[in-house]
Tab-separated table of C-alpha atoms and ligand atoms in Angstrom:
chain	number	residue	atom	x	y	z
X	1	MET	CA	84.437	42.161	143.636
X	2	ASN	CA	81.720	39.539	143.340
X	3	ASP	CA	78.782	41.380	144.831
X	4	ALA	CA	79.205	45.034	143.986
X	5	SER	CA	75.565	45.886	144.653
X	6	LYS	CA	76.044	46.591	148.364
X	7	PHE	CA	78.740	49.235	147.820
X	8	GLY	CA	78.508	52.939	147.052
X	9	PHE	CA	79.030	54.440	143.605
X	10	GLY	CA	82.697	55.383	144.026
X	11	THR	CA	83.625	51.959	145.407
X	12	LYS	CA	81.877	50.309	142.453
X	13	ALA	CA	83.642	52.629	139.984
X	14	ILE	CA	86.990	51.503	141.381
X	15	HIS	CA	86.322	47.812	142.071
X	16	ALA	CA	83.229	46.382	140.332
X	17	GLY	CA	84.007	43.573	137.890
X	18	GLN	CA	87.658	43.619	138.853
X	19	GLU	CA	89.651	41.096	140.897
X	20	PRO	CA	93.418	41.064	141.385
X	21	ASP	CA	94.943	38.939	138.613
X	22	PRO	CA	94.933	35.367	140.027
X	23	SER	CA	98.347	34.435	138.571
X	24	THR	CA	100.334	37.437	139.873
X	25	GLY	CA	98.136	39.506	142.182
X	26	ALA	CA	98.376	42.486	139.780
X	27	ILE	CA	95.792	44.941	141.077
X	28	MET	CA	94.978	46.303	137.609
X	29	THR	CA	93.077	44.093	135.177
X	30	PRO	CA	95.609	42.905	132.575
X	31	ILE	CA	95.264	43.961	128.934
X	32	TYR	CA	94.427	40.576	127.430
X	33	GLN	CA	95.842	41.420	124.005
X	34	THR	CA	94.779	38.167	122.392
X	35	SER	CA	92.466	37.176	119.564
X	36	THR	CA	91.927	33.560	120.611
X	37	TYR	CA	92.139	31.122	123.545
X	38	VAL	CA	93.701	27.659	123.633
X	39	GLN	CA	91.329	24.716	124.155
X	40	GLU	CA	92.416	21.351	125.633
X	41	SER	CA	90.008	19.469	123.434
X	42	PRO	CA	87.430	20.877	120.997
X	43	GLY	CA	84.792	22.963	122.794
X	44	THR	CA	86.350	22.754	126.280
X	45	HIS	CA	87.142	26.468	126.605
X	46	LYS	CA	86.617	28.448	129.827
X	47	GLY	CA	83.893	30.654	128.363
X	48	TYR	CA	86.377	32.367	126.060
X	49	ALA	CA	86.603	30.960	122.515
X	50	TYR	CA	87.348	33.924	120.236
X	51	ALA	CA	87.911	37.551	121.237
X	52	ARG	CA	85.173	39.073	119.073
X	53	GLY	CA	82.705	37.331	121.361
X	54	LYS	CA	84.459	37.883	124.690
X	55	ASN	CA	87.692	39.288	126.093
X	56	PRO	CA	88.512	39.341	129.849
X	57	THR	CA	89.576	43.016	129.899
X	58	ARG	CA	86.330	43.946	128.170
X	59	VAL	CA	84.275	41.674	130.470
X	60	ALA	CA	85.703	43.453	133.552
X	61	LEU	CA	84.630	46.803	132.079
X	62	GLU	CA	81.188	45.492	131.088
X	63	LYS	CA	80.591	44.340	134.667
X	64	CYS	CA	81.792	47.674	136.037
X	65	ILE	CA	79.496	49.758	133.794
X	66	ALA	CA	76.535	47.459	134.538
X	67	ALA	CA	77.194	47.866	138.292
X	68	LEU	CA	77.341	51.657	137.973
X	69	GLU	CA	73.977	51.667	136.169
X	70	GLY	CA	72.428	49.219	138.645
X	71	ALA	CA	71.885	46.727	135.794
X	72	GLU	CA	72.469	42.986	135.587
X	73	TYR	CA	74.301	42.868	132.262
X	74	GLY	CA	76.676	45.062	130.285
X	75	LEU	CA	78.100	44.951	126.763
X	76	CYS	CA	80.788	47.171	125.290
X	77	PHE	CA	80.961	48.236	121.637
X	78	SER	CA	83.566	49.909	119.453
X	79	SER	CA	81.651	53.229	119.663
X	80	GLY	CA	78.434	54.722	120.953
X	81	MET	CA	77.018	54.439	117.435
X	82	GLY	CA	78.044	50.762	117.355
X	83	ALA	CA	76.001	50.246	120.539
X	84	MET	CA	73.008	52.044	119.062
X	85	ASP	CA	73.302	50.076	115.830
X	86	ALA	CA	72.936	46.868	117.870
X	87	VAL	CA	69.719	48.169	119.479
X	88	CYS	CA	68.285	48.992	116.028
X	89	LYS	CA	69.089	45.444	114.914
X	90	LEU	CA	66.544	44.168	117.461
X	91	LEU	CA	63.956	45.559	115.006
X	92	ARG	CA	62.410	44.078	111.846
X	93	PRO	CA	61.142	45.718	108.631
X	94	GLY	CA	57.768	47.340	109.326
X	95	ASP	CA	58.597	48.128	112.950
X	96	GLU	CA	58.219	51.696	114.192
X	97	VAL	CA	60.294	53.744	116.626
X	98	ILE	CA	59.263	56.834	118.567
X	99	THR	CA	62.118	59.141	119.428
X	100	GLY	CA	62.808	62.750	120.412
X	101	ASP	CA	62.970	65.881	118.254
X	102	ASP	CA	66.335	66.986	119.699
X	103	LEU	CA	68.724	64.077	119.226
X	104	TYR	CA	72.468	63.699	118.907
X	105	GLY	CA	73.163	64.380	115.207
X	106	GLY	CA	74.741	60.964	114.639
X	107	SER	CA	71.695	59.205	116.112
X	108	TYR	CA	69.396	61.132	113.789
X	109	ARG	CA	71.672	60.269	110.861
X	110	MET	CA	71.711	56.545	111.690
X	111	PHE	CA	67.904	56.428	112.009
X	112	THR	CA	67.155	58.400	108.829
X	113	LYS	CA	70.029	57.435	106.516
X	114	ILE	CA	70.638	53.794	107.498
X	115	PHE	CA	67.738	52.059	109.247
X	116	ALA	CA	64.962	53.918	107.410
X	117	ASN	CA	66.314	52.114	104.298
X	118	TYR	CA	65.576	48.780	105.979
X	119	GLY	CA	61.868	49.515	106.296
X	120	ILE	CA	61.896	50.831	109.849
X	121	LYS	CA	59.843	53.960	110.482
X	122	PHE	CA	60.984	56.685	112.891
X	123	HIS	CA	58.798	59.350	114.499
X	124	PHE	CA	60.720	62.393	115.799
X	125	VAL	CA	58.406	63.919	118.360
X	126	SER	CA	58.408	66.346	121.256
X	127	MET	CA	58.847	64.374	124.476
X	128	THR	CA	59.037	67.151	127.061
X	129	ASN	CA	55.472	66.133	127.825
X	130	ALA	CA	55.813	62.338	127.759
X	131	GLU	CA	52.061	61.927	127.153
X	132	ASN	CA	52.691	63.166	123.606
X	133	ILE	CA	54.397	59.807	122.890
X	134	ARG	CA	51.035	58.010	123.122
X	135	LYS	CA	49.750	59.732	119.965
X	136	TYR	CA	52.321	57.929	117.840
X	137	ILE	CA	51.900	54.401	119.214
X	138	ASN	CA	50.315	51.841	116.897
X	139	ALA	CA	50.431	48.058	116.415
X	140	ASN	CA	53.868	48.310	114.721
X	141	THR	CA	55.572	50.358	117.433
X	142	LYS	CA	58.418	48.446	119.065
X	143	LEU	CA	60.890	50.901	120.550
X	144	ILE	CA	60.960	54.250	122.342
X	145	TRP	CA	64.410	55.844	122.088
X	146	VAL	CA	64.989	58.691	124.562
X	147	GLU	CA	67.887	61.038	125.122
X	148	THR	CA	67.867	63.166	128.303
X	149	PRO	CA	69.247	65.744	128.837
X	150	THR	CA	69.022	66.340	125.097
X	151	ASN	CA	71.865	67.493	122.956
X	152	PRO	CA	72.301	70.439	122.687
X	153	THR	CA	69.163	72.163	124.039
X	154	MET	CA	69.111	70.344	127.405
X	155	GLN	CA	65.473	69.320	127.326
X	156	ILE	CA	64.651	66.992	130.193
X	157	ILE	CA	62.424	64.003	129.438
X	158	ASP	CA	60.505	62.324	132.264
X	159	LEU	CA	61.946	58.793	132.215
X	160	ALA	CA	59.542	57.283	134.743
X	161	ALA	CA	56.595	58.562	132.652
X	162	CYS	CA	58.151	57.127	129.460
X	163	ALA	CA	58.680	53.782	131.208
X	164	GLU	CA	55.027	53.663	132.244
X	165	ILE	CA	53.913	54.266	128.635
X	166	ALA	CA	56.392	51.651	127.357
X	167	LYS	CA	55.201	49.037	129.886
X	168	GLU	CA	51.515	49.648	129.179
X	169	ASN	CA	52.128	49.131	125.456
X	170	LYS	CA	54.778	46.368	125.749
X	171	LEU	CA	57.442	48.512	124.051
X	172	ILE	CA	61.176	48.539	124.654
X	173	LEU	CA	62.376	51.752	126.306
X	174	ALA	CA	66.005	52.544	125.478
X	175	VAL	CA	67.728	55.594	126.976
X	176	ASP	CA	70.868	57.327	125.720
X	177	ASN	CA	72.355	58.272	129.104
X	178	THR	CA	75.559	59.786	127.712
X	179	PHE	CA	74.968	63.367	128.872
X	180	ALA	CA	74.069	62.476	132.458
X	181	SER	CA	76.497	59.569	133.012
X	182	PRO	CA	75.533	56.834	135.502
X	183	TYR	CA	76.667	59.108	138.319
X	184	LEU	CA	73.801	61.562	137.743
X	185	GLN	CA	71.016	59.340	136.403
X	186	ASN	CA	70.134	55.619	136.357
X	187	PRO	CA	67.321	54.935	133.851
X	188	ILE	CA	67.049	51.206	134.681
X	189	ALA	CA	65.848	52.109	138.193
X	190	LEU	CA	63.228	54.369	136.561
X	191	GLY	CA	61.922	51.506	134.390
X	192	ALA	CA	64.057	51.643	131.211
X	193	ASP	CA	64.878	48.334	129.488
X	194	ILE	CA	68.175	49.318	127.864
X	195	VAL	CA	70.634	52.097	128.691
X	196	MET	CA	73.152	53.216	126.089
X	197	HIS	CA	76.349	55.205	126.617
X	198	SER	CA	78.855	56.827	124.382
X	199	VAL	CA	81.693	55.675	126.664
X	200	THR	CA	83.850	58.095	124.643
X	201	LYS	CA	82.438	60.887	126.806
X	202	TYR	CA	82.191	60.936	130.633
X	203	LEU	CA	82.860	57.232	131.282
X	204	GLY	CA	86.242	57.267	129.521
X	205	GLY	CA	86.591	60.881	130.569
X	206	HIS	CA	90.031	61.605	129.142
X	207	SER	CA	89.333	62.141	125.413
X	208	ASP	CA	91.535	59.201	124.440
X	209	VAL	CA	89.068	56.401	123.572
X	210	VAL	CA	86.032	55.927	121.312
X	211	MET	CA	83.686	53.307	122.794
X	212	GLY	CA	80.028	52.523	123.463
X	213	ALA	CA	78.091	50.445	125.973
X	214	LEU	CA	74.659	48.958	126.559
X	215	VAL	CA	73.306	47.716	129.870
X	216	THR	CA	70.082	45.893	130.668
X	217	SER	CA	68.591	43.749	133.405
X	218	ASN	CA	66.488	41.784	130.916
X	219	LYS	CA	68.177	38.429	130.183
X	220	ASP	CA	66.354	37.967	126.877
X	221	LEU	CA	67.414	41.419	125.588
X	222	TYR	CA	70.956	40.813	126.822
X	223	ASP	CA	71.152	37.495	124.961
X	224	GLN	CA	69.878	39.096	121.745
X	225	LEU	CA	72.275	42.049	122.027
X	226	ALA	CA	75.271	39.814	122.847
X	227	PHE	CA	74.355	37.714	119.796
X	228	ILE	CA	74.262	40.862	117.617
X	229	LEU	CA	77.596	42.073	119.049
X	230	ASN	CA	79.280	38.757	118.297
X	231	SER	CA	77.578	38.375	114.902
X	232	CYS	CA	78.139	41.912	113.606
X	233	GLY	CA	81.499	42.542	115.270
X	234	ALA	CA	81.395	46.094	116.666
X	235	ASN	CA	83.570	44.969	119.587
X	236	PRO	CA	86.138	47.234	121.277
X	237	GLY	CA	89.734	46.117	121.760
X	238	PRO	CA	91.359	45.174	125.078
X	239	MET	CA	93.657	48.226	125.178
X	240	ASP	CA	90.703	50.591	124.893
X	241	SER	CA	88.836	48.550	127.520
X	242	PHE	CA	91.798	48.986	129.852
X	243	LEU	CA	91.944	52.743	129.275
X	244	VAL	CA	88.262	53.050	130.170
X	245	LEU	CA	88.696	50.823	133.247
X	246	ARG	CA	91.355	53.282	134.344
X	247	GLY	CA	89.369	56.400	133.465
X	248	ILE	CA	86.133	55.211	135.057
X	249	LYS	CA	87.736	54.871	138.502
X	250	THR	CA	87.528	58.651	138.932
X	251	LEU	CA	84.070	59.111	137.376
X	252	HIS	CA	82.414	60.175	140.641
X	253	VAL	CA	85.184	62.651	141.508
X	254	ARG	CA	85.243	64.104	138.005
X	255	MET	CA	81.441	64.418	137.833
X	256	ASP	CA	81.315	66.372	141.113
X	257	ARG	CA	83.759	68.882	139.625
X	258	HIS	CA	81.991	68.980	136.231
X	259	CYS	CA	78.781	69.790	138.125
X	260	SER	CA	80.224	72.467	140.408
X	261	ASN	CA	82.147	74.146	137.579
X	262	GLY	CA	79.040	73.860	135.377
X	263	ARG	CA	76.880	75.562	137.971
X	264	LYS	CA	79.267	78.497	138.443
X	265	ILE	CA	79.642	79.011	134.696
X	266	ALA	CA	75.897	78.715	134.015
X	267	GLU	CA	75.197	81.290	136.724
X	268	TYR	CA	77.834	83.640	135.321
X	269	LEU	CA	76.507	83.355	131.750
X	270	LYS	CA	72.827	83.705	132.707
X	271	THR	CA	73.152	87.445	133.302
X	272	HIS	CA	75.869	88.127	130.720
X	273	PRO	CA	74.802	90.915	128.283
X	274	ARG	CA	76.064	88.963	125.230
X	275	ILE	CA	73.831	85.951	126.005
X	276	GLU	CA	70.298	85.840	124.604
X	277	LYS	CA	69.396	82.402	125.931
X	278	ILE	CA	71.022	79.756	128.079
X	279	TYR	CA	70.129	76.073	128.358
X	280	TRP	CA	71.052	74.335	131.624
X	281	PRO	CA	68.625	72.117	133.602
X	282	GLY	CA	69.836	73.401	136.996
X	283	PHE	CA	68.029	76.743	136.653
X	284	THR	CA	64.760	76.814	138.573
X	285	ASP	CA	63.136	78.483	135.526
X	286	HIS	CA	64.190	75.646	133.171
X	287	PRO	CA	60.829	74.276	131.891
X	288	ASN	CA	61.573	70.755	133.186
X	289	HIS	CA	63.657	71.643	136.228
X	290	GLU	CA	61.376	69.723	138.598
X	291	ILE	CA	61.777	66.513	136.592
X	292	ALA	CA	65.527	67.071	136.346
X	293	LYS	CA	65.628	67.436	140.139
X	294	LYS	CA	63.618	64.259	140.569
X	295	GLN	CA	65.545	61.987	138.204
X	296	MET	CA	69.082	63.434	138.323
X	297	LYS	CA	71.502	63.695	141.243
X	298	ASP	CA	72.922	66.994	139.929
X	299	PHE	CA	72.755	68.986	136.687
X	300	GLY	CA	76.067	68.338	134.954
X	301	GLY	CA	78.553	70.418	133.052
X	302	MET	CA	76.839	70.679	129.658
X	303	ILE	CA	75.571	74.186	128.882
X	304	SER	CA	74.338	75.700	125.621
X	305	ILE	CA	74.176	79.427	124.939
X	306	VAL	CA	72.645	81.546	122.190
X	307	LEU	CA	74.694	84.662	121.451
X	308	LYS	CA	72.668	87.884	121.307
X	309	GLY	CA	72.475	89.344	117.797
X	310	ALA	CA	75.480	87.362	116.514
X	311	ASP	CA	75.561	86.292	112.871
X	312	LEU	CA	77.468	83.194	111.760
X	313	GLU	CA	80.696	85.135	111.272
X	314	GLU	CA	80.568	86.695	114.749
X	315	THR	CA	79.651	83.310	116.273
X	316	PHE	CA	82.666	81.714	114.554
X	317	ARG	CA	84.903	84.552	115.734
X	318	ILE	CA	83.857	84.035	119.365
X	319	ALA	CA	84.026	80.222	119.125
X	320	SER	CA	87.606	80.479	117.869
X	321	SER	CA	88.847	82.976	120.447
X	322	PHE	CA	89.126	80.879	123.611
X	323	ASN	CA	92.416	79.986	125.315
X	324	VAL	CA	91.395	77.350	127.875
X	325	PHE	CA	88.254	75.994	126.148
X	326	SER	CA	89.208	74.123	122.946
X	327	LEU	CA	87.016	74.257	119.849
X	328	ALA	CA	86.221	70.586	119.207
X	329	GLU	CA	83.461	68.024	118.798
X	330	SER	CA	82.844	65.587	121.672
X	331	LEU	CA	82.263	66.255	125.383
X	332	GLY	CA	82.666	64.799	128.838
X	333	GLY	CA	86.467	64.846	129.030
X	334	VAL	CA	88.542	66.507	131.737
X	335	GLU	CA	89.297	69.402	129.384
X	336	SER	CA	86.725	72.081	128.582
X	337	LEU	CA	85.424	72.115	125.016
X	338	ILE	CA	83.328	74.497	122.966
X	339	ASN	CA	81.334	73.288	119.967
X	340	HIS	CA	79.247	74.924	117.236
X	341	PRO	CA	76.490	72.317	116.763
X	342	ALA	CA	75.031	73.795	113.551
X	343	THR	CA	78.260	73.186	111.603
X	344	MET	CA	79.877	70.489	113.764
X	345	THR	CA	78.007	67.819	115.787
X	346	HIS	CA	74.563	68.528	114.249
X	347	ALA	CA	75.552	69.386	110.670
X	348	SER	CA	73.830	66.224	109.380
X	349	ILE	CA	70.385	67.509	110.461
X	350	PRO	CA	68.599	69.615	107.792
X	351	LYS	CA	68.700	73.343	108.654
X	352	GLU	CA	64.936	73.727	108.979
X	353	GLU	CA	64.579	70.750	111.317
X	354	ARG	CA	67.646	71.799	113.292
X	355	GLU	CA	66.328	75.334	113.801
X	356	ARG	CA	62.908	74.043	114.787
X	357	ALA	CA	64.693	72.188	117.614
X	358	GLY	CA	66.434	75.428	118.633
X	359	VAL	CA	69.836	74.573	117.142
X	360	VAL	CA	70.307	77.993	115.566
X	361	ASP	CA	73.471	79.321	113.912
X	362	ASN	CA	74.380	81.465	116.949
X	363	LEU	CA	74.145	78.598	119.472
X	364	LEU	CA	77.332	77.319	121.116
X	365	ARG	CA	77.607	74.263	123.355
X	366	LEU	CA	80.032	74.123	126.257
X	367	SER	CA	81.364	70.937	127.798
X	368	VAL	CA	82.692	72.301	131.065
X	369	GLY	CA	85.802	70.404	132.126
X	370	ILE	CA	87.424	70.037	135.525
X	371	GLU	CA	90.041	72.794	135.273
X	372	ASP	CA	90.131	75.600	137.871
X	373	VAL	CA	86.825	77.356	137.446
X	374	ASP	CA	88.373	80.827	137.778
X	375	ASP	CA	90.485	80.157	134.683
X	376	LEU	CA	87.389	79.021	132.775
X	377	LEU	CA	85.416	82.089	133.877
X	378	ALA	CA	88.276	84.411	132.868
X	379	ASP	CA	88.443	82.685	129.464
X	380	LEU	CA	84.707	83.182	128.897
X	381	LYS	CA	84.829	86.779	130.086
X	382	ARG	CA	87.624	87.609	127.647
X	383	ALA	CA	86.181	85.733	124.665
X	384	LEU	CA	82.663	87.146	125.064
X	385	GLY	CA	84.120	90.651	125.514
T	1	PLP	C1	78.820	61.092	121.189
T	1	PLP	C2	77.423	60.681	121.360
T	1	PLP	C3	76.928	59.538	120.738
T	1	PLP	C4	77.784	58.691	119.803
T	1	PLP	O1	78.828	58.058	120.459
T	1	PLP	P1	80.232	57.706	119.752
T	1	PLP	O2	81.025	57.088	120.846
T	1	PLP	O3	80.798	59.005	119.253
T	1	PLP	O4	79.942	56.783	118.628
T	1	PLP	C5	75.612	59.190	120.971
T	1	PLP	N1	74.826	59.924	121.777
T	1	PLP	C6	75.261	61.038	122.396
T	1	PLP	C7	74.339	61.800	123.278
T	1	PLP	C8	76.573	61.462	122.201
T	1	PLP	O5	76.996	62.572	122.813
């Protein structure tokens, strides 16, 4: 499909970047399991010289993800962290980054334990009022890194407001759009420069691939990021690219079910006597519900709950007592997962900082899958007692 832009989301998910194989008519993009490409004479290749730089299966997926985000260019990486690593490598010693105070644990770890050692300074600040970002901008600031909804407390950050601040100050705005997926939120349209995905989650959707992606409509940023990808080598393989091309074709259908199951479960848990607090942006009393409504198509299937009066032992007991939900890290797959952020996904954040962000020991995060919602509700009812 050469011009995907005129089609709807589902049509793009199924067709963008993909043409029937010219030699056979195969409707699925072949798995180009090759490391190199034959040249007739030195330098006369057809755009493909060595597979770290480019692979046709990967290129089809990159075009598809870019189309879904409404961006010009896409790049795929061996993991979400690999994609983020490439964004950090746009920076130089002395540069400063402003980011949120409720980040994916691995993002926090990469900023503080890796790039801080290279002379880059990170400010972890509250972004629920985007104006707060301005206080931390100085002559060295280069990048604003935003996650929304945040993980795991489902804060919603106003992306259009962040983009305005970034533009005024000539900063790069990068958005981790993993939790929303391109089906629910498109940061490029709201003014972001770079969108990052852990493709491992909703885009792949079947818990069988680890991958990351970046998209941008800025040619200069794309060229720099493609150079970093080729130079540093965090490229995904063709088999994984194929699996994601297959998984992504149902993204829109899966997301509708994640959202409807998520809504029913959030509503059930909101009044449950064992629940002290629930985080889900679809509630009208969520502090940033209006912004969520404005920038997201729906509210997703990620829900966090704080158990009333439960100590760590009781929290562990409940987390381990589900039949349909599986206790596991990760999210966004067809199967429902439950996670204990304090000891699992967010264990790398110091306890004090973690608790300040609301990630207490009795908080559990649900990734609501696309099973029959009645089975999920029965599982919750039984496990919560
Ligand atoms: C999982 C995740 C990442 C990291 O992605 P990987 O594919 O696991 O490397 C980054 N951000 C968010 C919000 C995530 O959920």
